[in-house]
């Protein structure tokens, strides 16, 4: 059997252990300490965000982000339908209502025109949405100028779900830092990982301070335990933050490697006319977390996916849109067929920063063989 080629596996340097060892040696084995503070500062330095709160997961960051945007029961929150369920679940944790909006074809992210139509229609139906969750899927930035203009026009704040997009930029600005709140994920399959973890960034220190307060059980300032608000146990541990510090040091290398994967696939597969790639529009810089290809039909997609599976190569269909998910299908949605087509015809190729040229060639050869 051929060795397994994974879609996106963790890629550690060994340097992470220096920070983790420090945590052990100094007994900072708690959800606070020098690595937690250091990681937050380093995320700010890297992204240009003013302040940061590190948390147990990207999902927790979205949950607290929505609370900070004052989302309450029965409020409506607009979210990209073409995403992973973790973008939408926190809306439901708050008993608020997801309103799902479809994508455009240039970036595969939320379509600004559909967004504005959805906002107008929700207002006409009697309720102005409380917040917008924009997802930069597979690392590709969304059309931020258009989206921010709509956010300003209707005075609705935007939470950037940059779980997959740390290191990506739009007109030179890091994703996650362009709106009221941004979130990152450091789950095991993301471009950098802490095994599991997340962060909330903002240009308002008030927001990140409140995030940290809520993430540590909302303790009032008193010698005893006193609480005036519902708290959460969402803070990142000092051990995990140590892994993050080591990983952040190599983020630029990881972006380079993943972008090189994309270029490799694009060049090698240029002769296969059934395949199209999603190029970056001018001013967009993707970390290419995952290389995605679009095929001419569902049948071709499945043919390739199954052929790869047979030779022990992991490839996956693109995200199944949220408005097609059994749990979300009854919520309001504004669709145009784009995300459904992406789901039918799209495939994520192995994209880890630790893939060898041999691995990439094996993937390309297996794909080309499908057409001989
Ligand atoms: C991974 C991911 C999340 C959730 O992050 P976790 O750290 O796994 O909780 C949210 N949104 C998107 C788009 C993701 O890919």
Coordinates of C-alpha atoms and ligand atoms in Angstrom, one line a residue:
X1 CA 0.0 0.0 0.0
X2 CA 1.2 3.5 -0.8
X3 CA 1.9 5.8 2.1
X4 CA -1.1 7.9 3.1
X5 CA -1.1 11.5 1.8
X6 CA -3.2 13.6 4.1
X7 CA -5.3 16.6 3.2
X8 CA -3.7 18.9 5.8
X9 CA -1.7 17.5 8.6
X10 CA 0.1 19.3 11.5
X11 CA 3.6 20.5 10.7
X12 CA 5.7 21.1 13.7
X13 CA 9.3 22.5 13.8
X14 CA 10.4 21.2 17.2
X15 CA 10.9 24.8 18.4
X16 CA 7.4 24.6 19.9
X17 CA 8.9 22.3 22.6
X18 CA 11.1 25.1 23.9
X19 CA 8.1 27.1 24.9
X20 CA 6.3 24.1 26.3
X21 CA 9.3 23.0 28.3
X22 CA 9.6 26.6 29.7
X23 CA 6.0 26.3 30.9
X24 CA 6.8 23.0 32.6
X25 CA 10.1 24.2 34.1
X26 CA 8.4 27.3 35.6
X27 CA 5.2 25.5 36.6
X28 CA 3.0 27.8 34.5
X29 CA 0.6 24.9 33.8
X30 CA -2.6 26.9 33.8
X31 CA -4.8 28.9 31.5
X32 CA -2.6 31.9 32.1
X33 CA 1.1 32.7 32.0
X34 CA 4.0 34.0 29.9
X35 CA 3.2 31.9 26.8
X36 CA -0.5 33.1 26.8
X37 CA 0.6 36.8 27.1
X38 CA 3.5 36.2 24.6
X39 CA 1.3 34.5 22.1
X40 CA -1.2 37.3 22.2
X41 CA 1.4 39.9 21.7
X42 CA 3.0 38.0 18.8
X43 CA -0.4 37.5 17.1
X44 CA -0.8 41.3 17.3
X45 CA 2.7 41.9 16.0
X46 CA 2.1 39.5 13.1
X47 CA -1.4 40.6 12.0
X48 CA -1.3 44.3 13.0
X49 CA -4.4 43.8 15.2
X50 CA -4.4 46.1 18.2
X51 CA -5.3 43.5 20.7
X52 CA -5.9 39.8 21.1
X53 CA -7.4 37.2 23.4
X54 CA -6.4 33.6 23.0
X55 CA -9.0 30.9 23.6
X56 CA -9.7 27.2 23.5
X57 CA -11.0 27.2 19.9
X58 CA -12.0 29.2 16.9
X59 CA -15.6 28.2 17.7
X60 CA -15.3 29.7 21.2
X61 CA -13.9 32.9 19.7
X62 CA -17.0 33.2 17.4
X63 CA -19.3 32.5 20.3
X64 CA -17.7 35.3 22.5
X65 CA -17.4 37.6 19.5
X66 CA -21.2 37.4 18.9
X67 CA -21.8 38.1 22.6
X68 CA -19.5 41.1 22.3
X69 CA -21.5 42.3 19.3
X70 CA -24.5 42.1 21.6
X71 CA -26.3 39.3 19.8
X72 CA -29.2 38.0 21.8
X73 CA -32.0 35.5 21.6
X74 CA -34.2 35.9 18.4
X75 CA -31.7 38.4 16.8
X76 CA -30.8 37.6 13.2
X77 CA -27.2 37.1 12.2
X78 CA -26.1 36.9 8.6
X79 CA -23.5 34.3 7.8
X80 CA -22.0 32.8 4.6
X81 CA -23.8 29.6 3.7
X82 CA -20.6 28.2 2.1
X83 CA -18.6 27.4 5.2
X84 CA -17.9 24.9 7.9
X85 CA -20.7 24.5 10.5
X86 CA -18.5 26.1 13.3
X87 CA -19.2 29.5 11.7
X88 CA -23.0 29.1 12.3
X89 CA -23.2 27.0 15.4
X90 CA -22.4 29.8 17.8
X91 CA -25.4 31.8 16.4
X92 CA -27.6 29.0 17.6
X93 CA -25.8 28.7 21.0
X94 CA -27.2 32.2 21.6
X95 CA -30.7 31.2 20.4
X96 CA -30.3 33.8 17.6
X97 CA -31.3 33.1 14.0
X98 CA -28.8 32.4 11.2
X99 CA -29.6 34.0 7.9
X100 CA -27.5 32.2 5.2
X101 CA -26.1 34.1 2.2
X102 CA -24.6 32.5 -0.9
X103 CA -21.2 33.1 -2.6
X104 CA -19.8 34.7 -5.7
X105 CA -17.5 32.8 -8.1
X106 CA -14.4 35.0 -8.0
X107 CA -13.4 34.2 -4.4
X108 CA -16.0 31.5 -3.5
X109 CA -16.9 33.8 -0.5
X110 CA -20.0 35.7 0.4
X111 CA -21.5 37.7 -2.5
X112 CA -21.7 41.4 -1.6
X113 CA -24.8 41.9 -3.8
X114 CA -26.6 38.9 -2.2
X115 CA -25.6 40.3 1.2
X116 CA -27.2 43.7 0.5
X117 CA -30.3 42.0 -0.9
X118 CA -30.6 39.9 2.2
X119 CA -30.2 42.9 4.5
X120 CA -32.9 44.8 2.6
X121 CA -35.3 41.9 2.7
X122 CA -34.8 41.2 6.4
X123 CA -35.4 44.9 7.1
X124 CA -38.5 44.8 5.0
X125 CA -39.7 41.7 6.9
X126 CA -39.3 43.7 10.1
X127 CA -35.9 42.9 11.6
X128 CA -32.5 44.4 10.9
X129 CA -29.7 41.8 11.2
X130 CA -27.6 42.3 14.3
X131 CA -24.3 41.2 12.8
X132 CA -22.6 39.7 9.7
X133 CA -20.2 36.8 9.8
X134 CA -17.9 36.8 6.8
X135 CA -15.8 33.7 6.1
X136 CA -12.5 33.8 4.2
X137 CA -12.8 30.2 3.0
X138 CA -9.7 28.1 2.2
X139 CA -7.6 31.2 3.0
X140 CA -9.1 33.3 0.2
X141 CA -10.0 36.9 1.3
X142 CA -13.6 38.0 0.8
X143 CA -14.5 41.1 -1.2
X144 CA -13.9 43.4 1.8
X145 CA -14.3 46.9 0.2
X146 CA -17.8 46.0 -0.9
X147 CA -18.7 44.2 2.3
X148 CA -17.4 46.9 4.6
X149 CA -19.3 49.6 2.6
X150 CA -22.5 47.6 3.1
X151 CA -21.7 47.2 6.8
X152 CA -21.3 50.9 7.1
X153 CA -24.3 51.8 5.0
X154 CA -26.6 49.7 7.1
X155 CA -24.6 50.1 10.4
X156 CA -24.3 46.3 11.0
X157 CA -21.0 45.1 12.5
X158 CA -18.9 42.4 10.8
X159 CA -17.2 39.5 12.5
X160 CA -14.5 38.0 10.2
X161 CA -14.2 34.3 10.5
X162 CA -10.5 34.0 9.5
X163 CA -10.2 30.5 11.0
X164 CA -8.7 29.4 7.7
X165 CA -7.0 32.6 6.7
X166 CA -4.3 33.7 9.1
X167 CA -1.5 35.0 6.9
X168 CA -3.8 36.0 4.1
X169 CA -4.1 39.6 3.1
X170 CA -6.4 42.0 1.3
X171 CA -4.7 45.0 -0.2
X172 CA -1.9 44.4 2.2
X173 CA -4.0 44.1 5.3
X174 CA -4.2 40.9 7.3
X175 CA -7.5 39.1 7.3
X176 CA -9.2 39.2 10.7
X177 CA -8.2 42.8 11.3
X178 CA -10.4 44.8 8.9
X179 CA -13.6 44.9 10.9
X180 CA -14.9 45.1 14.5
X181 CA -13.8 41.5 15.4
X182 CA -11.8 38.8 13.8
X183 CA -11.2 35.2 14.8
X184 CA -8.5 32.6 14.1
X185 CA -8.4 28.9 14.6
X186 CA -5.4 26.8 15.5
X187 CA -7.0 23.4 15.2
X188 CA -4.9 20.5 14.1
X189 CA -5.7 20.8 10.4
X190 CA -5.2 24.5 10.1
X191 CA -2.2 26.3 8.6
X192 CA -0.6 26.6 12.0
X193 CA -1.8 24.6 15.0
X194 CA -1.7 24.5 18.8
X195 CA -3.4 21.0 18.6
X196 CA -6.6 22.9 19.3
X197 CA -7.1 26.6 20.0
X198 CA -8.3 29.9 18.7
X199 CA -8.0 33.7 19.1
X200 CA -10.2 36.7 18.9
X201 CA -8.6 39.9 17.6
X202 CA -9.9 43.5 17.6
X203 CA -8.8 47.0 17.1
X204 CA -10.6 47.8 20.4
X205 CA -8.8 46.7 23.6
X206 CA -12.1 47.0 25.3
X207 CA -13.5 44.1 23.2
X208 CA -10.5 41.8 23.8
X209 CA -10.4 42.6 27.6
X210 CA -14.1 41.7 27.9
X211 CA -13.5 38.6 25.8
X212 CA -10.8 37.4 28.3
X213 CA -13.1 38.3 31.2
X214 CA -15.9 36.2 29.8
X215 CA -13.5 33.4 28.9
X216 CA -12.3 33.1 32.5
X217 CA -15.7 32.7 34.1
X218 CA -16.6 36.4 34.3
X219 CA -15.1 37.0 37.8
X220 CA -15.9 40.4 39.2
X221 CA -13.0 42.3 40.8
X222 CA -13.4 41.0 44.4
X223 CA -11.3 38.9 46.8
X224 CA -14.0 36.2 46.8
X225 CA -15.7 34.7 43.8
X226 CA -18.4 37.1 42.6
X227 CA -20.2 37.1 39.3
X228 CA -22.6 39.6 37.7
X229 CA -22.5 38.0 34.3
X230 CA -22.6 34.5 32.8
X231 CA -19.0 33.3 32.2
X232 CA -17.3 30.7 30.1
X233 CA -14.3 28.4 30.6
X234 CA -12.8 29.3 27.2
X235 CA -9.2 30.5 28.0
X236 CA -6.2 29.0 26.2
X237 CA -3.8 27.1 28.4
X238 CA -0.2 28.2 28.8
X239 CA 1.1 24.9 27.4
X240 CA -1.0 25.1 24.3
X241 CA 0.0 28.8 23.8
X242 CA 3.6 27.6 23.9
X243 CA 3.0 25.5 20.8
X244 CA 1.4 28.5 19.2
X245 CA 4.4 30.7 19.8
X246 CA 6.7 28.2 18.0
X247 CA 4.2 27.8 15.1
X248 CA 3.7 31.5 14.6
X249 CA 7.5 31.9 14.0
X250 CA 7.2 29.8 10.9
X251 CA 3.8 31.0 9.6
X252 CA 5.4 32.8 6.7
X253 CA 7.2 29.6 5.6
X254 CA 3.9 27.7 5.9
X255 CA 2.1 30.2 3.7
X256 CA 4.9 30.0 1.2
X257 CA 4.8 26.2 1.1
X258 CA 1.0 26.1 0.7
X259 CA 1.1 28.7 -2.0
X260 CA 3.8 26.6 -3.7
X261 CA 1.5 23.5 -3.6
X262 CA -1.2 25.5 -5.4
X263 CA 1.3 26.7 -8.1
X264 CA 2.5 23.1 -8.5
X265 CA -1.0 21.7 -9.0
X266 CA -1.9 24.5 -11.3
X267 CA 1.1 24.0 -13.5
X268 CA 1.0 20.2 -13.5
X269 CA -2.7 20.0 -14.1
X270 CA -2.9 22.7 -16.7
X271 CA -3.3 20.1 -19.5
X272 CA -6.5 18.7 -17.9
X273 CA -9.2 20.8 -19.4
X274 CA -11.9 19.6 -17.0
X275 CA -10.1 21.3 -14.1
X276 CA -10.3 25.0 -13.1
X277 CA -8.5 26.9 -10.3
X278 CA -9.6 29.9 -8.3
X279 CA -7.1 32.6 -9.0
X280 CA -6.6 35.6 -6.7
X281 CA -8.2 38.8 -7.9
X282 CA -5.9 41.8 -7.9
X283 CA -5.0 42.8 -4.3
X284 CA -6.0 39.5 -2.8
X285 CA -3.3 37.3 -1.2
X286 CA -4.5 33.8 -0.1
X287 CA -2.5 31.6 2.3
X288 CA -3.8 28.8 0.1
X289 CA -4.7 26.8 3.2
X290 CA -6.3 24.2 0.9
X291 CA -5.9 24.0 -2.9
X292 CA -9.4 23.7 -4.3
X293 CA -10.2 22.6 -7.9
X294 CA -13.5 22.8 -9.7
X295 CA -14.4 20.0 -12.2
X296 CA -16.8 20.1 -15.1
X297 CA -19.3 17.8 -13.4
X298 CA -20.1 15.9 -10.2
X299 CA -19.2 12.7 -12.0
X300 CA -15.7 13.9 -12.9
X301 CA -15.3 15.1 -9.3
X302 CA -16.3 11.7 -7.9
X303 CA -14.1 9.9 -10.4
X304 CA -11.1 11.8 -9.2
X305 CA -11.9 11.6 -5.5
X306 CA -12.4 7.8 -5.6
X307 CA -9.3 7.3 -7.7
X308 CA -7.3 9.2 -5.2
X309 CA -8.9 7.3 -2.3
X310 CA -7.9 4.0 -3.9
X311 CA -4.3 5.0 -3.9
X312 CA -4.4 6.2 -0.3
X313 CA -4.6 9.9 -1.0
X314 CA -7.1 12.0 1.0
X315 CA -9.2 14.5 -1.0
X316 CA -12.5 16.0 0.1
X317 CA -15.5 17.7 -1.6
X318 CA -15.7 21.4 -0.8
X319 CA -17.9 22.4 2.2
X320 CA -21.5 21.3 2.0
X321 CA -23.5 24.6 2.2
X322 CA -25.2 25.3 5.5
X323 CA -28.6 25.8 3.9
X324 CA -28.5 22.2 2.7
X325 CA -27.5 20.8 6.2
X326 CA -30.4 19.0 7.9
X327 CA -29.9 21.1 11.1
X328 CA -29.9 24.5 9.3
X329 CA -32.2 23.9 6.3
X330 CA -35.2 25.7 7.8
X331 CA -33.5 29.0 8.5
X332 CA -33.8 31.9 6.1
X333 CA -31.4 31.7 3.2
X334 CA -30.6 33.8 0.1
X335 CA -29.1 31.5 -2.5
X336 CA -28.0 31.8 -6.1
X337 CA -26.8 28.2 -6.9
X338 CA -23.1 29.1 -6.6
X339 CA -22.4 27.2 -3.3
X340 CA -24.4 24.2 -4.5
X341 CA -22.3 24.0 -7.6
X342 CA -19.1 24.3 -5.6
X343 CA -20.3 21.5 -3.4
X344 CA -21.2 19.3 -6.4
X345 CA -18.1 20.0 -8.5
X346 CA -15.3 21.0 -6.2
X347 CA -12.5 19.0 -4.6
X348 CA -9.9 19.9 -2.0
X349 CA -6.5 18.5 -2.8
X350 CA -3.8 17.5 -0.3
X351 CA -2.3 20.8 0.8
X352 CA -0.1 20.3 3.8
X353 CA 3.1 22.4 4.1
X354 CA 4.9 19.2 4.8
X355 CA 4.1 17.5 1.5
X356 CA 7.1 16.5 -0.6
X357 CA 7.5 17.1 -4.4
X358 CA 7.1 13.3 -4.7
X359 CA 3.7 13.5 -2.8
X360 CA 2.5 16.3 -5.1
X361 CA 3.6 14.4 -8.2
X362 CA 1.8 11.3 -7.0
X363 CA -1.4 13.3 -6.6
X364 CA -1.1 14.9 -10.0
X365 CA -0.2 11.6 -11.7
X366 CA -3.3 9.9 -10.1
X367 CA -5.5 12.7 -11.3
X368 CA -4.1 12.7 -14.9
X369 CA -4.6 8.9 -15.0
X370 CA -8.3 9.4 -14.6
X371 CA -8.3 11.0 -18.1
X372 CA -6.2 8.5 -20.0
Ligands
LIG1 C1 -11.9 25.4 11.7 C2 -12.9 26.5 11.5 C3 -13.7 27.0 12.5 C4 -13.6 26.5 14.0 O1 -12.4 26.6 14.6 P1 -12.1 25.5 15.7 O2 -10.8 26.0 16.3 O3 -12.0 24.2 15.1 O4 -13.2 25.6 16.7 C5 -14.6 28.0 12.2 N1 -14.8 28.4 11.0 C6 -14.1 27.9 10.0 C7 -14.4 28.5 8.6 C8 -13.2 26.9 10.2 O5 -12.6 26.3 9.1

